[in-house]
Short mmCIF file of N, CA and C in Angstrom, two decimals:
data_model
loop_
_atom_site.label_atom_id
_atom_site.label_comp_id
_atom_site.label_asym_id
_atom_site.label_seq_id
_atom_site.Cartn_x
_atom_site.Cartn_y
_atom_site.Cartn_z
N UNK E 5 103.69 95.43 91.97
CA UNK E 5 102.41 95.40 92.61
C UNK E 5 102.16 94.01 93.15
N UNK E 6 102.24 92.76 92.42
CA UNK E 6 102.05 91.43 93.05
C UNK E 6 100.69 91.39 93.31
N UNK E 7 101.10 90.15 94.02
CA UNK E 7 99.28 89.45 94.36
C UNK E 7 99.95 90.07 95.75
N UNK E 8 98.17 89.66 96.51
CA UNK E 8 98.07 90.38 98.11
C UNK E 8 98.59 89.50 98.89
N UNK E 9 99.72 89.73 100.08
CA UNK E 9 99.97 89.05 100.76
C UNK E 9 98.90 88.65 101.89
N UNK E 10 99.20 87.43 102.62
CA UNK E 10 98.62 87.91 103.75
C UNK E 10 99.32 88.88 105.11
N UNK E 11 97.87 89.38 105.82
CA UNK E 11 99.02 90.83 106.11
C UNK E 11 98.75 92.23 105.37
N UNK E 12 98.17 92.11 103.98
CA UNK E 12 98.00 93.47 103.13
C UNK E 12 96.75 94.11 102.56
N UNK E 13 96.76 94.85 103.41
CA UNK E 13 95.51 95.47 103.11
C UNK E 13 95.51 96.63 102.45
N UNK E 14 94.06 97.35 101.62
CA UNK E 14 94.51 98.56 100.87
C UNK E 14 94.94 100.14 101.76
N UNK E 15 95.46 100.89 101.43
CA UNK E 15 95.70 101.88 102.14
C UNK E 15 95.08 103.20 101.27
N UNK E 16 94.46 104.39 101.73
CA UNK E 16 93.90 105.02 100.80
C UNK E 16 93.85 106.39 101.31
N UNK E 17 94.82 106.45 102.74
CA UNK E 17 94.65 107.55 103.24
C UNK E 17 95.55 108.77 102.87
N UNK E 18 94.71 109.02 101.92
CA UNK E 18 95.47 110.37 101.21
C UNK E 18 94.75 111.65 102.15
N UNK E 19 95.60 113.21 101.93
CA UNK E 19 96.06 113.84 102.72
C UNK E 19 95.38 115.15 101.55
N UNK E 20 94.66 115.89 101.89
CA UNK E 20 94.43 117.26 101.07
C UNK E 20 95.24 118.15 101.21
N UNK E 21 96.37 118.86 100.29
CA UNK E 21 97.44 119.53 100.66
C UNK E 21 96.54 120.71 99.76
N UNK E 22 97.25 121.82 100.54
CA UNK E 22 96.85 122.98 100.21
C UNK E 22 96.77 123.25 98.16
N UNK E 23 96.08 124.32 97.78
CA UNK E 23 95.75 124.03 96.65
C UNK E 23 97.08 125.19 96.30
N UNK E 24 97.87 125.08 95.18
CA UNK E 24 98.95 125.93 94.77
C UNK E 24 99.17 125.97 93.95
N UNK E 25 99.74 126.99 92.80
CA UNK E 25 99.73 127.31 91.49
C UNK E 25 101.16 127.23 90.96
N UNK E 26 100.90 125.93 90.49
CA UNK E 26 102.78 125.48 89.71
C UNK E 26 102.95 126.17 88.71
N UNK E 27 104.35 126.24 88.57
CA UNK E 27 104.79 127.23 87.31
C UNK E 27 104.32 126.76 85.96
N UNK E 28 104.05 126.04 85.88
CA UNK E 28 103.49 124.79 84.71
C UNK E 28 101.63 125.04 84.21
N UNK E 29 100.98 125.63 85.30
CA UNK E 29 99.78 125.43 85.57
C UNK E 29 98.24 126.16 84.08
N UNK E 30 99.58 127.22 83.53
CA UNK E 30 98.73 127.95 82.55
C UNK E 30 99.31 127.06 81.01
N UNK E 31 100.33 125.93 81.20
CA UNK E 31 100.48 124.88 80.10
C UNK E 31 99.73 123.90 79.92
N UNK E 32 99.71 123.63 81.46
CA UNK E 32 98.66 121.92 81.31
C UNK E 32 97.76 122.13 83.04
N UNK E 33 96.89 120.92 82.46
CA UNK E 33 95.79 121.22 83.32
C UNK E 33 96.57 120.26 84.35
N UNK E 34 96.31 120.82 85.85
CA UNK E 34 96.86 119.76 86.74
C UNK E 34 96.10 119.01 87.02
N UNK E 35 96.64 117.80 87.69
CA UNK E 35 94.98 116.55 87.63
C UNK E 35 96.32 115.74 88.90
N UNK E 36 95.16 115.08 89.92
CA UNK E 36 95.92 113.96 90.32
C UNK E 36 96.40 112.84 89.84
N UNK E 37 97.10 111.90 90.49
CA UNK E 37 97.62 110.77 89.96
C UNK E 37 97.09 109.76 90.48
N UNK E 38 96.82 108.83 89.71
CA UNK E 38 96.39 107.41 90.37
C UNK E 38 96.91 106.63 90.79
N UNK E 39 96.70 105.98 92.19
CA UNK E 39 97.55 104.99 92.81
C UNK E 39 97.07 104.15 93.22
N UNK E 40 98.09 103.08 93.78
CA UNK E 40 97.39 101.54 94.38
C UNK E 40 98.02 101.30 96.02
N UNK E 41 97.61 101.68 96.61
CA UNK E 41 99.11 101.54 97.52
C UNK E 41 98.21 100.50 99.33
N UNK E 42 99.00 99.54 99.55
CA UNK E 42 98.92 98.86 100.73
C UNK E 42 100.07 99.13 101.85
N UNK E 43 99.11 98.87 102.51
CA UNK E 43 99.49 98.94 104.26
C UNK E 43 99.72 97.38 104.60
N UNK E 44 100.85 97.11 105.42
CA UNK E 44 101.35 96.02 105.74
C UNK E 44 101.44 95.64 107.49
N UNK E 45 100.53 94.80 107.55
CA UNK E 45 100.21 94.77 108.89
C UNK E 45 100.13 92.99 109.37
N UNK E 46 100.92 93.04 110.42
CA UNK E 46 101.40 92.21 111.20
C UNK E 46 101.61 92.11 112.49
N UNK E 47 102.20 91.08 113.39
CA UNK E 47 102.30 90.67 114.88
C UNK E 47 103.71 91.12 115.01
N UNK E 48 103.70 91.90 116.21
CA UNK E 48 105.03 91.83 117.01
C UNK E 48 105.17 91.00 118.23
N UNK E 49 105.78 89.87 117.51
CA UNK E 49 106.51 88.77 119.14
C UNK E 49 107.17 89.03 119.62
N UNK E 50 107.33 90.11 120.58
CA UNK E 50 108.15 90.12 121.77
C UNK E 50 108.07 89.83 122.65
N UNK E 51 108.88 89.89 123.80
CA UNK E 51 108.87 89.21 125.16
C UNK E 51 107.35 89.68 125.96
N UNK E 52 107.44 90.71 125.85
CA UNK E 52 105.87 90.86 126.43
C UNK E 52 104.57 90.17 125.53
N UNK E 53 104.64 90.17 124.30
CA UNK E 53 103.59 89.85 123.68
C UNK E 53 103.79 87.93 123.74
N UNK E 54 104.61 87.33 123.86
CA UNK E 54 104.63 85.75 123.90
C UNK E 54 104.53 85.66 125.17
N UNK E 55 104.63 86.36 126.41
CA UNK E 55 103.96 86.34 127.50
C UNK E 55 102.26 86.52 127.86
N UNK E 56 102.14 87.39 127.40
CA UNK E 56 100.73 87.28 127.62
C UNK E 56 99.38 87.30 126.65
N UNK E 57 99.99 86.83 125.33
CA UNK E 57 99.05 86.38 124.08
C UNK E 57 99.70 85.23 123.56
N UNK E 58 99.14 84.40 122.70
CA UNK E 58 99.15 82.99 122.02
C UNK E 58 98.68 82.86 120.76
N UNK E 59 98.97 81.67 119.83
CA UNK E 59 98.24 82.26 118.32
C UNK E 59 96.52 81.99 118.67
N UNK E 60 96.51 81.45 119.34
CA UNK E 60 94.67 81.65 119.59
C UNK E 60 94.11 82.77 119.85
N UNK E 61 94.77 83.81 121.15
CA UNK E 61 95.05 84.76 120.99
C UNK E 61 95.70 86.19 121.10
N UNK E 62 95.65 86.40 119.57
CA UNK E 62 97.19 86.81 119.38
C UNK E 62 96.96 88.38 119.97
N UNK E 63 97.86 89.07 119.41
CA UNK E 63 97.87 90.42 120.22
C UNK E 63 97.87 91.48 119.23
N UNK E 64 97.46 92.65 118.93
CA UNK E 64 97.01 93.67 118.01
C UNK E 64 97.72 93.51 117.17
N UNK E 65 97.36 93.80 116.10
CA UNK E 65 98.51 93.91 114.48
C UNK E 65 99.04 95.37 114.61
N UNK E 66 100.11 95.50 114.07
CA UNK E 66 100.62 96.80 114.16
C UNK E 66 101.05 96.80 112.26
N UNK E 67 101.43 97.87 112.46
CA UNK E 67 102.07 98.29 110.31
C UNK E 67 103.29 98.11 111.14
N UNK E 68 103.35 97.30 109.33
CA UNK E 68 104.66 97.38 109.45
C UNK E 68 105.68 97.44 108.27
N UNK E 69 104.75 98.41 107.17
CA UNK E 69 104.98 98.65 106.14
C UNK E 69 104.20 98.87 105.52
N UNK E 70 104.31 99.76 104.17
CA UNK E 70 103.39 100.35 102.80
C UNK E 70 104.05 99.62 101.61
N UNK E 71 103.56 99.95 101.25
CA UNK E 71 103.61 99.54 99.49
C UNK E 71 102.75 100.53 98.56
N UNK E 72 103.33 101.76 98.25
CA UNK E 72 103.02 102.72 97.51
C UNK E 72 103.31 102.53 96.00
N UNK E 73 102.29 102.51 94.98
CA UNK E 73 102.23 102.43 93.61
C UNK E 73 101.37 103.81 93.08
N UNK E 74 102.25 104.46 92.38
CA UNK E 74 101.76 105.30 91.90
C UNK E 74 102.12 105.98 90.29
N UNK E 75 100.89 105.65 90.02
CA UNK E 75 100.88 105.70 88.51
C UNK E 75 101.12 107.45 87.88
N UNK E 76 101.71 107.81 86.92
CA UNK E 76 102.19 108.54 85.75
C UNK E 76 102.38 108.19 84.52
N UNK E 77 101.07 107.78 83.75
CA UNK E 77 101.75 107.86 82.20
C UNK E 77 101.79 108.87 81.71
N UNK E 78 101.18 110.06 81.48
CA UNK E 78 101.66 111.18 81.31
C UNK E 78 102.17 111.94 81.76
N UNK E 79 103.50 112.07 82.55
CA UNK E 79 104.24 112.23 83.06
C UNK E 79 105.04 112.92 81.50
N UNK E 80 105.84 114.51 81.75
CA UNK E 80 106.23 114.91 80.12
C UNK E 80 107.67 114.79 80.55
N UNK E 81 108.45 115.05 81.67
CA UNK E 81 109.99 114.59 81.70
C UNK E 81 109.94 113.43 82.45
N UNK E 82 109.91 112.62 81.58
CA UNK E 82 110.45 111.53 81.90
C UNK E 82 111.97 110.94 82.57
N UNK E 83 112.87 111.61 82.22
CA UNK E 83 114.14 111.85 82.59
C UNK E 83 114.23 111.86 84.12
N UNK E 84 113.14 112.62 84.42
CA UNK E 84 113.20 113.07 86.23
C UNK E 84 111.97 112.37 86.34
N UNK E 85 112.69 111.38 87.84
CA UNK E 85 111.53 110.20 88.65
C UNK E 85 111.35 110.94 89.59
N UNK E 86 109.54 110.97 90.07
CA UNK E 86 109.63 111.56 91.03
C UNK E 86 109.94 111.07 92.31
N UNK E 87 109.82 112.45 93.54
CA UNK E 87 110.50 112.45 94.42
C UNK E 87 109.43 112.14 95.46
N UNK E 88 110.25 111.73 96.82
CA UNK E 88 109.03 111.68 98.26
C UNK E 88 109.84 112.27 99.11
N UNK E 89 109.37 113.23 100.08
CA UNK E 89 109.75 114.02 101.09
C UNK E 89 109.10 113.06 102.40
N UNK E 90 109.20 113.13 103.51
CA UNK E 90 108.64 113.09 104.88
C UNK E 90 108.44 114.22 105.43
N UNK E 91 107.39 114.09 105.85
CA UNK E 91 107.26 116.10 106.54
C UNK E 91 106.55 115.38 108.01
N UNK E 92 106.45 116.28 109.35
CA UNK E 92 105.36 116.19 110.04
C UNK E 92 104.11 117.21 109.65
N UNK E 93 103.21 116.32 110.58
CA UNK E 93 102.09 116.66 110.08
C UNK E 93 101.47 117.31 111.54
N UNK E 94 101.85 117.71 112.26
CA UNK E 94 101.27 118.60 113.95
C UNK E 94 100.55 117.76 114.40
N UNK E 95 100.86 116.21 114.42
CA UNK E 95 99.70 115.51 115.31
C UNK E 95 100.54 115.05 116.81
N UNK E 96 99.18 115.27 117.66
CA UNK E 96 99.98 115.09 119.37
C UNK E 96 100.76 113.26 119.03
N UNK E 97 101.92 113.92 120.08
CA UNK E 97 102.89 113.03 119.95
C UNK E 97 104.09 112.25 119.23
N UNK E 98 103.70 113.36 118.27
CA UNK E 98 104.05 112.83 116.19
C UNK E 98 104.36 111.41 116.37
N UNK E 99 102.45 110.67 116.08
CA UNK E 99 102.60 109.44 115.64
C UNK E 99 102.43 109.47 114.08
N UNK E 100 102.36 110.51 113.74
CA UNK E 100 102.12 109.88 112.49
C UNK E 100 102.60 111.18 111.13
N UNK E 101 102.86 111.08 110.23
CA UNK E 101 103.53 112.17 109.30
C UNK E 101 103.11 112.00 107.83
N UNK E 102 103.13 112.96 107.49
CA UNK E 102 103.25 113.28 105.98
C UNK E 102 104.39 112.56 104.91
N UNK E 103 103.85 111.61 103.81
CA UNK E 103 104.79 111.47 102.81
C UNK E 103 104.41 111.63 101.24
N UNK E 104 104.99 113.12 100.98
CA UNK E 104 104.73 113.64 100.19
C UNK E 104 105.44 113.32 98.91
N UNK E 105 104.81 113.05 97.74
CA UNK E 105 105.37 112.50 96.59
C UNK E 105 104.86 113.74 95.53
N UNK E 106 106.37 114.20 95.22
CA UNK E 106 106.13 115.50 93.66
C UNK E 106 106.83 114.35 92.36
N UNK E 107 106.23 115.25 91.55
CA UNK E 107 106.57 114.38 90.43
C UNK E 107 106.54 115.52 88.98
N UNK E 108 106.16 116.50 89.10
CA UNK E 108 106.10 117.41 88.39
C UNK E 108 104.81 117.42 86.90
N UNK E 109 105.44 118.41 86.06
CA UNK E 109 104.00 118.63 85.50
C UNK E 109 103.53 117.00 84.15
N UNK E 110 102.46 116.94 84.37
CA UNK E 110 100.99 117.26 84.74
C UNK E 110 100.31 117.55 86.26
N UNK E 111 100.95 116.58 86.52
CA UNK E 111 100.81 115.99 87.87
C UNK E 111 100.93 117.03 89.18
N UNK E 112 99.78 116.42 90.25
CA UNK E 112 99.30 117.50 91.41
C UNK E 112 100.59 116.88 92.61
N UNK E 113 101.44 117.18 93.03
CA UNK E 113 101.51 117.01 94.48
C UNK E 113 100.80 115.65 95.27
N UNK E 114 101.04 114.91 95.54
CA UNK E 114 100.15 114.33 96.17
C UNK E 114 100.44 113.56 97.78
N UNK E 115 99.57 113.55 98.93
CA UNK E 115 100.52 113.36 100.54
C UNK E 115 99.62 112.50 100.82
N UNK E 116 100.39 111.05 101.74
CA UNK E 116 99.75 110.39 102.52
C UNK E 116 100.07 110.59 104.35
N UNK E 117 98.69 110.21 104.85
CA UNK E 117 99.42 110.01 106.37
C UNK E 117 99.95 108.69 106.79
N UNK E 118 101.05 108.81 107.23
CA UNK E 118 101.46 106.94 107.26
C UNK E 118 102.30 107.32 108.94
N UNK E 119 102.36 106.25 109.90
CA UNK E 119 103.07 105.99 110.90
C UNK E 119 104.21 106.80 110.76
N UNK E 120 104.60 107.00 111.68
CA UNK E 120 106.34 107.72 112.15
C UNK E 120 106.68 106.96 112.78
N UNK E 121 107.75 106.02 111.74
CA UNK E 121 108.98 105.19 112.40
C UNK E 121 110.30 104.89 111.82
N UNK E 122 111.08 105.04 111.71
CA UNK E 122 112.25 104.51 111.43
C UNK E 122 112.18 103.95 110.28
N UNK E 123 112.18 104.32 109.40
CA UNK E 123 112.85 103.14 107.88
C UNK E 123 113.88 102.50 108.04
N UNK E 124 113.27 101.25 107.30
CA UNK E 124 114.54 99.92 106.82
C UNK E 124 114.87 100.50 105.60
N UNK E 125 116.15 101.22 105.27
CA UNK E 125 116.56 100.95 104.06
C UNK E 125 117.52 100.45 103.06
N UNK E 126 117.24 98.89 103.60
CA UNK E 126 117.84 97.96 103.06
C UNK E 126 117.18 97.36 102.05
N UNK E 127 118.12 97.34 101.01
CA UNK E 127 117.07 96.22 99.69
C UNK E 127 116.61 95.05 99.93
N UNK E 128 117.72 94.05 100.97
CA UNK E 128 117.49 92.65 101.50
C UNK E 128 115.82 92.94 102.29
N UNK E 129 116.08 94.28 103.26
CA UNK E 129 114.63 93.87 104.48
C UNK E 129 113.49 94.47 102.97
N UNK E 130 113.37 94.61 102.11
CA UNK E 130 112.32 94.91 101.24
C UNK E 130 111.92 96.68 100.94
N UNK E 131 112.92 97.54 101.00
CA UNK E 131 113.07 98.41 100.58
C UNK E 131 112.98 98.68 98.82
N UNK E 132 112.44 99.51 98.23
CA UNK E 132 112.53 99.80 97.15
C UNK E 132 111.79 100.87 96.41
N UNK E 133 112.42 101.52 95.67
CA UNK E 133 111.93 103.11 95.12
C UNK E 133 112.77 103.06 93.95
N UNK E 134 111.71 102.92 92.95
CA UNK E 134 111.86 102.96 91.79
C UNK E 134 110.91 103.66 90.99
N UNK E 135 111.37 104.40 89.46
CA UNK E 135 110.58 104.76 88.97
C UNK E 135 110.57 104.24 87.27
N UNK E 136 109.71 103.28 86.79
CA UNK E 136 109.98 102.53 85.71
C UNK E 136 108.82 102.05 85.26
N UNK E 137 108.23 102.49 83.44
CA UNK E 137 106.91 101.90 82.93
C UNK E 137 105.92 102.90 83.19
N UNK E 138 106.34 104.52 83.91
CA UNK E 138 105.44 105.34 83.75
C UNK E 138 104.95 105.27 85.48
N UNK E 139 105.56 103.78 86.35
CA UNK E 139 104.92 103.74 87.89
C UNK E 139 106.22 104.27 89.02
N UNK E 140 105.98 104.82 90.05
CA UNK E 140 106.66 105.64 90.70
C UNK E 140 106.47 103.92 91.72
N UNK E 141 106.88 102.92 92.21
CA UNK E 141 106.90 102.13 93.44
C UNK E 141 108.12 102.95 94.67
N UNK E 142 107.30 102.90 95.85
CA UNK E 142 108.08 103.11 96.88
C UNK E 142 107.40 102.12 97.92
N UNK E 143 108.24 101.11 98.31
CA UNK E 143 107.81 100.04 99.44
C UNK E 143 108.99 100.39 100.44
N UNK E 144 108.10 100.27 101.50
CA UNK E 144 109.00 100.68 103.14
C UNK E 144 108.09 99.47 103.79
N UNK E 145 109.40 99.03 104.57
CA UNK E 145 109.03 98.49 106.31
C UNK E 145 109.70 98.84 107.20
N UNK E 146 109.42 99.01 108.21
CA UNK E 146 109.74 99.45 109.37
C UNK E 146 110.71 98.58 110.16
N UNK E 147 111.96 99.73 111.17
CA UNK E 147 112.90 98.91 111.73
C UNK E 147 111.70 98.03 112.71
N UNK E 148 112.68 96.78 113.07
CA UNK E 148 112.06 96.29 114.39
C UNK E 148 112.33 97.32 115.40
N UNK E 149 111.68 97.46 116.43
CA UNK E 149 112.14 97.82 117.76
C UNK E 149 112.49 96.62 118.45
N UNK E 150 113.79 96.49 119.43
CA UNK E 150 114.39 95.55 120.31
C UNK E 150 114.22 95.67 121.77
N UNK E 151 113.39 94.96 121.84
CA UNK E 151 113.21 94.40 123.88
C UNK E 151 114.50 94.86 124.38
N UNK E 152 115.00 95.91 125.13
CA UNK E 152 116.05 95.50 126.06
C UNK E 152 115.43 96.27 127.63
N UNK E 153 115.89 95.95 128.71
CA UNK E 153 115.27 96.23 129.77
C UNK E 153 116.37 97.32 130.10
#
């Protein structure tokens, strides 16, 4: 989790997924999970943007990464970390998609809407998905896109 960079703001845009009856559901009560999760937002310097903005002023922030924390202490198989899917979500142009994190019982399903772009998944560019201490972390940033004419 860390302290806040600059650049990180909270993210909270969770997603109401349909309501559905897990095989689990007449054992334990389902309940959501609690999370912490930031949006990572920054400048793209490219050739167009050092052309016609300056740090005085600069030019829109774009994401350029999450930082998803999501808590399970009662979580009953422990053995199995949960999982995240990408789905689309039917929005014009698919800017933006579904990332759906199961994790099984107690626990509900739970989907955010986040950008549609390309994952870095490199450990060096700050990739990481782990599940350890009861917390599910999944941090993504996004490829650069490259200026070419």
């Amino acid at each position: 989790m860390g302290a806040t960079e600059d650049g990180d703001a909270n993210f909270s845009a969770e997603v109401a997924l349909e309501s559905q009856a897990y095989w689990w559901h007449d054992k334990y009560r389902p309940r959501k999970p609690k999370y912490f999760n930031r949006v990572h937002t920054g400048y793209s310097w490219n050739k167009y943007n050092q052309t016609h903005y300056d740090s005085s002023n600069p030019p829109p922030k774009i994401v350029q990464g999450y930082k998803f924390n999501i808590f399970y202490p009662d979580l009953i198989d422990t053995t199995k970390a949960p999982s995240y899917k990408i789905e689309p979500d039917g929005s014009p142009n698919a800017e933006t998609c579904l990332l759906k994190i199961t994790a099984g019982p107690p626990y509900e399903d739970i989907a955010f809407k986040i950008v549609n772009k390309e994952w870095e998944y490199s450990h060096k560019r700050g990739f990481r998905c782990t599940f350890e201490r009861g917390i599910f972390h999944l941090y993504v940033n996004f490829k650069r896109s490259r200026y070419r004419r």
